[in-house]
Amino acid sequence: MKKSTLIGAMLATSVLAGAASAQDVTLTIESWRNDDLAIWLDEIIPAFEAANTGIKLNFTPSAPAEYNAVLNSKLDAGSAGDIITCRPFDASLALYEAGHLADISDLGGMANFSPVAKSGWSTDDASVQFCVPMASVIHGFIYNADAFEELGIEVPTTEAEFFAALDTIKEDGSYIPMAMGTNDQWEAATMGYNNIGPNYWKGEEGRLALLAGAQSLTVEGWVAPYRQLARRGAYLGDGYEAQTYPDSQNIFTLGRAAIYPTGSWEISGFNNLVDFEMGAFYPPVQNAGDTCYISDHTDIGIGMNAATANSEAAITFLNWVASSEFSTIFANALPGFFPLSNASVDLEDPLAQEFISWRDACESSIRSTYQILSRGTPNLENDTWNASVAVIKGDESPEDAGARLQEGLASWYAPQQ
Amino acid sequence: MGLPNAETFSLIGYETVLRQGDFFLYFQNSMIVTVVSLTLILLFGAMAAFALAEYRFKGNTLMGLYLALGIMIPIRIGTVAILEMMVATGLVNTLTALILVYTAQGLPLAVFILSEFMKGVSDDLKNAGRIDGLSEYKIFFRLVLPLVRPAMATVAVFNMIPIWNDLWFPLILAPAEEVKTLTLGSQVFIGQFVTDWNAVLSALSMAILPVMVLYVIFSRQLIRGITSGAVK
Amino acid sequence: MAVPQKPKTRWHIAVFLAPAVLVYTAVMIYPLFNTLRLSLFSEVDQTRIWVGLQNFRTLFGDAIWSEQFWNALANNAWFFVIHMLVQNPIGIALAAILSSPRLRFSAFYRTAIFIPTILSFVIVGFAWKLILSPIWGIAPGMLDAIGLKFLYQPWLGKEEYALTTLSLVSVWQYVGIPMMLIYAALLSIPDEILEAAECDGITGISAFWKIKLPLILPSIGIISVLTFVANFNAFDLIYAAQGALAGPDFATDILGTFMYRTFFGFQLQLGDPHMGSAIASAMFGIILIGVCIYLFGIQRRLRNYQFYGQLNAQSSSDNSQHDRRTCDPGYIYGDRAVSGICHPDQQFQKPSRDLS
């Protein structure tokens, strides 16, 4: 194109854009994902705005620790944004029941999601859907492939092989066997208990039995993971009691530890940080040949503020999020956050491919404490954090932990009484 | 981990901060909020403290206790009600909302401390002023205020820091880009799983500088006030 | 000489009080009491119903809540004790040293001691977690260098030590405040008193104990009550360092974190503004009791001194008349010289209000 034509075209476009922007709708998006700010600004928002002129997006994340508190305050007072990023299960259910989240069961894009995916953001009887599922995370173990090769270790598939590998690494002494700390208690519960747990309580089977009252937390399937955690204490670094989650990340990425119990969200971060080969394996089963179970947890959803003034634009946006265009951008920009839609997505990152391949090899399950069981006081999730840390440190025996948690749960949860 | 040296020195944190978000705007917002809040706290607080310390009237003690109530309760629990009020008056996402909240937060302690110091100002001085025909207002502004400058500087320093460093109220009342404060602008680097500590600490280091300057100014006021005002 | 009160209404009192009272009531008291009112309600199926004192009965009676409450209260009390035992004496000592006129670079020391107070909680929490970290911290290395490696423990992760450690970090951060207040108080003691004491042979440390300390007792009183209130409202440092769950195993849980966690919820735990308000009301009650004990028990007994320019200090809690050694004929303030109103034989009258 000749230069003058180009300039002419640009001028014309800007005039048109100026005219169009007079009617532009701006959607404000609430989120806790500070981590994703750059990706939204560079990839997601431009893609959406290019396809949907007339709607502008304003992605305004808050500090993750404060998100729930801040969001609830803003919703109560009416100053929240148009689009709300939804925490899974009860946190968002409460918002829906309080009338803050709109019912979007009839959204066109909802057809792209399986019932399991939708369960994180629907009422207990699955009749109303209030958020579009956006991403899930899978749990497993990432290991330092160079270290494994150096020490001649094969990827463990059973419990026995797992601890044998840990023993080998410990004896060798040049690596910390496992990078995990207990200071940030959720680490012990989420990357510890809920990571390996599904193998013992048999995934959805056990979880649903717990919900129905057919199993209690003192049953072997629920206590066994605590036993495993208790054994791990010997393989963690020195001073692990004060080791925080970022410390664990750093120990692994600096190459000082060999195995890192993880969630798939680490992939994109780790890719930038490590200078060694990484591999991943799913939680080892008890006996060779057992079905494996993984924690495939519905983590992020996105919904509409019931009080928004821009509901049409918001619906357009939500339908776009439910589409495969968004899934592809998101999955590749954030390897480790797996889109929940049925559309197949081509992942470029090898580690992410490894994780998602487990969906075929193993049964998926969500984290045990997230649906319904954390509604009351004491809250089973926080109790699980507490118990996981206690058994690793040796302050409580696995049986006692199970009994204590059962007592807490039974105090308010009718099916368990 | 070792001590910093020439190899590990890097300005990347500062680069990230300056690239992301309008740092100087946030700085300006923080400055405005802090300085105006401090002015109002000192002015209103000194006036109220003077009234309580100087005059006998019915309900003096009660008023003193009422104003002191605010010291005892964390203002955070009133958050939703404050937010509702700000939304109703249209002040949400303005700096005025923050200024009002911080003033209300700082007044109880200011009144408490200043009234103690004002009680120590000699009666003779004030009576001399009255005999000479000065109005109460003039007595307050020209006689008493200069004498309690050390206390005022102290109150200013006490309040300046929580106001400058506050994350909570800017997050709730004024999260919009145009009115973001420095602390709020820095928290964007604290992610759910990965925190860009280079950027956070760079932002916060830059944020300390104005507070330091304000502190130096106030402490000089404090010293000057002590050495010149009361004693001839 | 008392000025006769004119019988007309003293508008100036209202004018002085009005702005402060208005802003304070509208923005602080009204929302706070609105929220505290919530403690008398509970929520069932999205509607708010009146439950009277039920929430308080649950808080103090129900094992799940009361254990946490008493734990938080005990931790908070310990937090306060550490501050009173460590922070305030050190602050007073530092102020005493810094107010010594012969100390060089005192401005530099003052600023250096005060810098931690200026830092935001995020920095303090981060920096100290890093220093004490078993993996990257310099604490193990430093202790090792002086042969005391065996003393090192991952303190922030151990239930027995975490609270004390964080209390000491808080002391480190805030020691500048009592220092500043006492420093201001010390500097406002007229030199004449100290010189007079020197004439009597009292110098140095005994000058501190016998002269300065009694004169600054009211300021120490203020600091103590402020420390009490600040500690029982404390929240930010623990939150920044250990999170809202105040680990390990609630060992660092204080009333502020307990209330925040209950009111706003945490992770999957939904916020409960009703129980949260109950806890906030309980906190308010505790602090009120403490402040009242101070006001009515201790402050009464403190002597408050007025300094008459270059004159000696007259204790005003007793009405006796003192001889004055000198009488300054006047003061200079602003640009006016005013004749003094004291004569050697003039009877002092009781001050126009009770200063106790």
PDB file of C-alpha atoms in Angstrom, chain B residues 64-75 104-109, chain C residues 24 28-29 32-33 229 233 284:
ATOM      1  CA  GLY B  64     -13.708  13.479  75.578  1.00  0.00           C
ATOM      2  CA  LEU B  65     -14.683   9.874  76.122  1.00  0.00           C
ATOM      3  CA  TYR B  66     -16.831   9.896  73.006  1.00  0.00           C
ATOM      4  CA  LEU B  67     -13.960  11.110  70.899  1.00  0.00           C
ATOM      5  CA  ALA B  68     -11.647   8.611  72.527  1.00  0.00           C
ATOM      6  CA  LEU B  69     -13.947   5.725  71.592  1.00  0.00           C
ATOM      7  CA  GLY B  70     -12.548   5.788  68.123  1.00  0.00           C
ATOM      8  CA  ILE B  71      -9.117   4.772  69.339  1.00  0.00           C
ATOM      9  CA  MET B  72     -10.451   1.562  70.672  1.00  0.00           C
ATOM     10  CA  ILE B  73     -12.212   0.149  67.664  1.00  0.00           C
ATOM     11  CA  PRO B  74     -10.573  -0.810  64.413  1.00  0.00           C
ATOM     12  CA  ILE B  75     -12.294   1.174  61.697  1.00  0.00           C
ATOM     13  CA  ALA B 104     -12.087  10.232  60.920  1.00  0.00           C
ATOM     14  CA  GLN B 105      -9.605   7.502  61.741  1.00  0.00           C
ATOM     15  CA  GLY B 106      -6.887   9.862  62.931  1.00  0.00           C
ATOM     16  CA  LEU B 107      -8.994  12.319  64.895  1.00  0.00           C
ATOM     17  CA  PRO B 108      -9.525  10.313  68.101  1.00  0.00           C
ATOM     18  CA  LEU B 109      -5.851   9.764  68.750  1.00  0.00           C
TER      19      LEU B 109
ATOM     20  CA  TYR C  24     -15.826  11.603  63.252  1.00  0.00           C
ATOM     21  CA  MET C  28     -16.454   6.520  61.969  1.00  0.00           C
ATOM     22  CA  ILE C  29     -19.026   6.152  64.714  1.00  0.00           C
ATOM     23  CA  LEU C  32     -19.032   1.247  63.320  1.00  0.00           C
ATOM     24  CA  PHE C  33     -22.110   1.093  65.452  1.00  0.00           C
ATOM     25  CA  VAL C 229      -5.041  -0.196  72.470  1.00  0.00           C
ATOM     26  CA  ASN C 233      -6.261  -3.873  67.690  1.00  0.00           C
ATOM     27  CA  PHE C 284     -14.178  -3.183  72.012  1.00  0.00           C
TER      28      PHE C 284
END
